[in-house]
């Protein structure tokens, strides 16, 4: 079932653009043109609301306040307002995020995806990333169902990446949280451990990607061209 | 009314009042002294045998001392010495010759009380019937007449006692005085009750012309007016100096660009006018300083608007060219040129960045020294900045990667300005990178107390000698007018400004072998208890 999004935007052209963007991305959209209509609309059944702050009728912040009385629906605020107080008030009133105009369609979608992804609970013991399966409690790793023996440190390293699949984890964080106490030559040590992990993972080695300038990332799919 | 005229008028009015008062008081005193003299004449005459003569021959009793001279028995007295100049002396009676003692026997020129006939050594002795044709005129000299208690004189030639005197005596007064015409001139008449109320000499009246005092009075008037004119002149002159200096001050202040501190020099002296001039100098200095600030700000704004117009105009022109080309391609049925579309999009992105920077700059320029600080989630800021520039990075084939630590990374700050600063750094990196940009947020310390936000790119970097200067506003590097990302060279300048206002640090470093690393570092927000209003304030 595709996500239902409530859009409250008074500008016709911008509204049409946003609706088109969202529909193209596979969302279902209900578009309200003014604040009063938004005040009367029940948030039940929606997965996310996009709210413009400058609205005819009720002001966007009032709509937000009204919405927050009954609902925990994620709210993304659209604002051309540069003023910090409005953003701070919106966040204080329960807005989850904001996007400043002008914005890219991709930018809006990225913010929406980030919000929709949030409720998913991960790492509840078992993580499945591509061909890799990690049992965080049992401290075992399997590639294509075949167990892979890892040292304690190698497992911690892979688990740190697996907790945020698809997201880069910085070298500094890994050094601090995984190679605890190993400060001298920690960077090189980290690389050595990652090489060993890749070697042991065999066919899934390319899922452990090196991220330029950042560190490492566990991908769902093998990364082309990243030397293991 | 001008200052000088007003002062002169005030002085003139005051002088006129004072001189008039002086003259009136002087006249009163003169009258009083004159009356005293006449009374004393009466007493002296009666003491010197006048009474006997009166009672002996009341029907013919009169005493006449002719001439304009001093009043007998009166002149030269100590307290009245000053009367000398009031009572002109006769040619024959000189105070110097006069005995000072009261009751001195009459001398030459004084009334002789030795006979029933009033006689005096005047050139024309009075007749038995008093003044009359061929006799001394009424106006001449001093006359003394006697009346009984009913105010009737036994001497038919005596003038009737004037009503004011009668009334005053009837009212119980021992003596009374009044003005009265004697002949055709103004005289003075004094009535005195004697010690013998039953006889024909119960009352005597002394009449005499007023001394020829017109001259004295006019002297008074002239003296007073001269003094008043003198004062008036002095005031006029003194005010003249003040007025001149005030005019100089007025001209000075009216000049378009007076030199600082010059007003005091212009008026000279050391008084209230100088104080006013000093106040003008102070006000002028303060106003000039304020104006200089305003002008500087206005100049900045003007330059800014000029640069901005240019900076916005350029990408819009490029954008129009791209869109025109795309329209033509579409019209000819050719597929859209992907590279051209990408560039057009980049132009719109650039304009968007420029607008955000203008907003940030407007706040920074307005001198908002004290930012409204709130808790800002740096990870959120980083995500938004990365998402914002991801489309452009993708278009350019640049991998824009990022990493944030687990948990909240909060600082106290202005979310709009911080986001703009981070966005500018990321934009710069994306614009210059060959293939990679990394945005990494890290915390330091355990528990975490500081943060480090690093933005790395593998672009050409910045020559070491230019590193320090790239954060200067409008600096465009050696490429001259080539625009830099972030809008007219504002990008890094705004980053530096924002970072410094938050008390953070900004560091630029070259990456070996190629690239630039920009690091913003600072302290994390420490936990502060939530206030009762539900908002925590730093």
GROMACS .gro file of C-alpha atoms in nm, chain A residues 2-208:
model
  207
    2UNK     CA    1   0.145   0.334  -0.106
    3UNK     CA    2   0.190   0.610   0.146
    4UNK     CA    3  -0.090   0.869   0.168
    5UNK     CA    4   0.032   1.221   0.195
    6UNK     CA    5  -0.171   1.527   0.295
    7UNK     CA    6  -0.047   1.838   0.113
    8UNK     CA    7  -0.156   2.183   0.234
    9UNK     CA    8  -0.030   2.438  -0.018
   10UNK     CA    9  -0.208   2.749  -0.145
   11UNK     CA   10   0.008   2.821  -0.450
   12UNK     CA   11  -0.151   2.646  -0.746
   13UNK     CA   12   0.160   2.594  -0.956
   14UNK     CA   13   0.377   2.482  -0.670
   15UNK     CA   14   0.097   2.257  -0.548
   16UNK     CA   15   0.063   2.096  -0.890
   17UNK     CA   16   0.437   2.042  -0.910
   18UNK     CA   17   0.451   1.883  -0.566
   19UNK     CA   18   0.153   1.661  -0.640
   20UNK     CA   19   0.314   1.549  -0.964
   21UNK     CA   20   0.643   1.479  -0.792
   22UNK     CA   21   0.479   1.279  -0.516
   23UNK     CA   22   0.256   1.080  -0.749
   24UNK     CA   23   0.550   1.001  -0.976
   25UNK     CA   24   0.732   0.874  -0.668
   26UNK     CA   25   0.439   0.645  -0.597
   27UNK     CA   26   0.261   0.837  -0.325
   28UNK     CA   27  -0.107   0.904  -0.293
   29UNK     CA   28  -0.175   1.274  -0.238
   30UNK     CA   29  -0.464   1.475  -0.099
   31UNK     CA   30  -0.413   1.841  -0.176
   32UNK     CA   31  -0.583   2.112   0.032
   33UNK     CA   32  -0.562   2.471  -0.087
   34UNK     CA   33  -0.613   2.665   0.234
   35UNK     CA   34  -0.566   2.650   0.607
   36UNK     CA   35  -0.933   2.645   0.701
   37UNK     CA   36  -0.988   2.331   0.496
   38UNK     CA   37  -0.684   2.179   0.663
   39UNK     CA   38  -0.827   2.263   1.004
   40UNK     CA   39  -1.141   2.067   0.919
   41UNK     CA   40  -0.960   1.768   0.776
   42UNK     CA   41  -0.893   1.466   0.991
   43UNK     CA   42  -0.533   1.341   0.983
   44UNK     CA   43  -0.651   0.986   1.023
   45UNK     CA   44  -0.544   0.764   0.737
   46UNK     CA   45  -0.245   0.975   0.631
   47UNK     CA   46   0.119   0.877   0.664
   48UNK     CA   47   0.265   1.225   0.640
   49UNK     CA   48   0.157   1.587   0.601
   50UNK     CA   49   0.331   1.859   0.401
   51UNK     CA   50   0.231   2.199   0.533
   52UNK     CA   51   0.302   2.540   0.387
   53UNK     CA   52   0.337   2.802   0.661
   54UNK     CA   53   0.204   3.094   0.458
   55UNK     CA   54  -0.156   3.005   0.399
   56UNK     CA   55  -0.477   3.197   0.335
   57UNK     CA   56  -0.723   3.146   0.613
   58UNK     CA   57  -0.568   2.983   0.912
   59UNK     CA   58  -0.195   3.034   0.944
   60UNK     CA   59   0.015   2.724   0.889
   61UNK     CA   60   0.133   2.718   1.250
   62UNK     CA   61  -0.228   2.718   1.369
   63UNK     CA   62  -0.302   2.423   1.145
   64UNK     CA   63   0.000   2.248   1.292
   65UNK     CA   64  -0.117   2.322   1.646
   66UNK     CA   65  -0.464   2.191   1.567
   67UNK     CA   66  -0.319   1.879   1.407
   68UNK     CA   67  -0.089   1.806   1.700
   69UNK     CA   68  -0.385   1.807   1.942
   70UNK     CA   69  -0.505   1.477   1.808
   71UNK     CA   70  -0.234   1.328   1.594
   72UNK     CA   71   0.134   1.228   1.584
   73UNK     CA   72   0.132   1.236   1.204
   74UNK     CA   73   0.478   1.330   1.072
   75UNK     CA   74   0.468   1.690   0.948
   76UNK     CA   75   0.706   1.839   0.695
   77UNK     CA   76   0.687   2.219   0.685
   78UNK     CA   77   0.737   2.404   0.359
   79UNK     CA   78   0.863   2.754   0.409
   80UNK     CA   79   0.993   3.043   0.211
   81UNK     CA   80   1.041   3.218   0.539
   82UNK     CA   81   1.405   3.269   0.620
   83UNK     CA   82   1.323   3.375   0.972
   84UNK     CA   83   1.457   3.142   1.234
   85UNK     CA   84   1.178   3.207   1.488
   86UNK     CA   85   0.917   3.059   1.252
   87UNK     CA   86   1.120   2.743   1.206
   88UNK     CA   87   1.189   2.719   1.576
   89UNK     CA   88   0.820   2.767   1.652
   90UNK     CA   89   0.721   2.510   1.393
   91UNK     CA   90   0.961   2.257   1.543
   92UNK     CA   91   0.845   2.346   1.894
   93UNK     CA   92   0.484   2.294   1.786
   94UNK     CA   93   0.570   1.947   1.671
   95UNK     CA   94   0.682   1.978   1.309
   96UNK     CA   95   0.928   1.701   1.227
   97UNK     CA   96   1.130   1.869   0.956
   98UNK     CA   97   1.124   2.158   0.714
   99UNK     CA   98   1.220   2.230   0.357
  100UNK     CA   99   1.297   2.584   0.246
  101UNK     CA  100   1.186   2.712  -0.091
  102UNK     CA  101   1.319   2.694  -0.349
  103UNK     CA  102   1.372   2.321  -0.328
  104UNK     CA  103   1.440   2.037  -0.568
  105UNK     CA  104   1.175   1.770  -0.620
  106UNK     CA  105   1.441   1.515  -0.520
  107UNK     CA  106   1.515   1.719  -0.210
  108UNK     CA  107   1.151   1.709  -0.104
  109UNK     CA  108   1.131   1.336  -0.174
  110UNK     CA  109   1.448   1.272   0.024
  111UNK     CA  110   1.304   1.453   0.323
  112UNK     CA  111   0.979   1.259   0.290
  113UNK     CA  112   1.157   0.928   0.259
  114UNK     CA  113   1.365   1.006   0.566
  115UNK     CA  114   1.046   1.065   0.762
  116UNK     CA  115   0.860   0.765   0.634
  117UNK     CA  116   1.159   0.540   0.695
  118UNK     CA  117   1.199   0.646   1.057
  119UNK     CA  118   0.927   0.439   1.222
  120UNK     CA  119   1.081   0.116   1.092
  121UNK     CA  120   1.253  -0.059   1.377
  122UNK     CA  121   1.577  -0.224   1.284
  123UNK     CA  122   1.836  -0.433   1.455
  124UNK     CA  123   1.593  -0.620   1.670
  125UNK     CA  124   1.830  -0.910   1.682
  126UNK     CA  125   1.843  -1.005   1.315
  127UNK     CA  126   1.957  -0.790   1.023
  128UNK     CA  127   1.929  -0.891   0.662
  129UNK     CA  128   2.127  -0.688   0.410
  130UNK     CA  129   2.145  -0.828   0.061
  131UNK     CA  130   2.309  -1.165   0.080
  132UNK     CA  131   2.422  -1.103   0.437
  133UNK     CA  132   2.231  -1.204   0.748
  134UNK     CA  133   2.353  -1.095   1.088
  135UNK     CA  134   2.222  -1.231   1.416
  136UNK     CA  135   2.322  -0.952   1.651
  137UNK     CA  136   2.234  -1.143   1.966
  138UNK     CA  137   2.383  -1.474   1.861
  139UNK     CA  138   2.679  -1.291   1.706
  140UNK     CA  139   2.672  -1.498   1.389
  141UNK     CA  140   2.701  -1.396   1.024
  142UNK     CA  141   2.583  -1.587   0.720
  143UNK     CA  142   2.629  -1.524   0.346
  144UNK     CA  143   2.369  -1.694   0.129
  145UNK     CA  144   2.281  -1.902   0.438
  146UNK     CA  145   2.640  -2.016   0.489
  147UNK     CA  146   2.789  -1.916   0.826
  148UNK     CA  147   3.102  -1.706   0.813
  149UNK     CA  148   3.342  -1.721   1.107
  150UNK     CA  149   3.444  -1.373   1.224
  151UNK     CA  150   3.657  -1.259   1.515
  152UNK     CA  151   3.489  -1.063   1.794
  153UNK     CA  152   3.624  -0.735   1.658
  154UNK     CA  153   3.538  -0.820   1.297
  155UNK     CA  154   3.182  -0.900   1.400
  156UNK     CA  155   3.149  -0.575   1.595
  157UNK     CA  156   3.273  -0.386   1.293
  158UNK     CA  157   3.028  -0.551   1.055
  159UNK     CA  158   2.744  -0.515   1.305
  160UNK     CA  159   2.817  -0.142   1.339
  161UNK     CA  160   2.772  -0.107   0.963
  162UNK     CA  161   2.472  -0.340   0.956
  163UNK     CA  162   2.282  -0.136   1.211
  164UNK     CA  163   2.265   0.145   0.955
  165UNK     CA  164   2.244  -0.039   0.625
  166UNK     CA  165   2.287   0.193   0.331
  167UNK     CA  166   2.432   0.471   0.546
  168UNK     CA  167   2.799   0.557   0.563
  169UNK     CA  168   2.970   0.526   0.898
  170UNK     CA  169   3.269   0.745   0.958
  171UNK     CA  170   3.611   0.605   1.030
  172UNK     CA  171   3.632   0.814   1.343
  173UNK     CA  172   3.315   0.662   1.480
  174UNK     CA  173   3.429   0.309   1.403
  175UNK     CA  174   3.766   0.371   1.562
  176UNK     CA  175   3.606   0.516   1.873
  177UNK     CA  176   3.332   0.259   1.912
  178UNK     CA  177   3.475  -0.061   1.770
  179UNK     CA  178   3.851  -0.040   1.802
  180UNK     CA  179   3.814   0.073   2.158
  181UNK     CA  180   4.149   0.166   2.309
  182UNK     CA  181   4.344   0.117   1.989
  183UNK     CA  182   4.449   0.470   1.909
  184UNK     CA  183   4.791   0.417   1.760
  185UNK     CA  184   4.764   0.346   1.390
  186UNK     CA  185   4.392   0.298   1.435
  187UNK     CA  186   4.317   0.400   1.075
  188UNK     CA  187   4.543   0.136   0.933
  189UNK     CA  188   4.413  -0.121   1.179
  190UNK     CA  189   4.059  -0.041   1.068
  191UNK     CA  190   4.149  -0.093   0.704
  192UNK     CA  191   4.318  -0.422   0.788
  193UNK     CA  192   4.009  -0.548   0.971
  194UNK     CA  193   3.781  -0.443   0.684
  195UNK     CA  194   4.006  -0.626   0.435
  196UNK     CA  195   3.984  -0.941   0.643
  197UNK     CA  196   3.606  -0.914   0.669
  198UNK     CA  197   3.575  -0.871   0.293
  199UNK     CA  198   3.795  -1.173   0.235
  200UNK     CA  199   3.584  -1.386   0.470
  201UNK     CA  200   3.253  -1.265   0.322
  202UNK     CA  201   3.351  -1.399  -0.018
  203UNK     CA  202   3.064  -1.333  -0.257
  204UNK     CA  203   2.917  -1.062  -0.035
  205UNK     CA  204   3.251  -0.879  -0.001
  206UNK     CA  205   3.146  -0.603  -0.235
  207UNK     CA  206   2.854  -0.513  -0.010
  208UNK     CA  207   3.109  -0.358   0.225
   0.00000   0.00000   0.00000
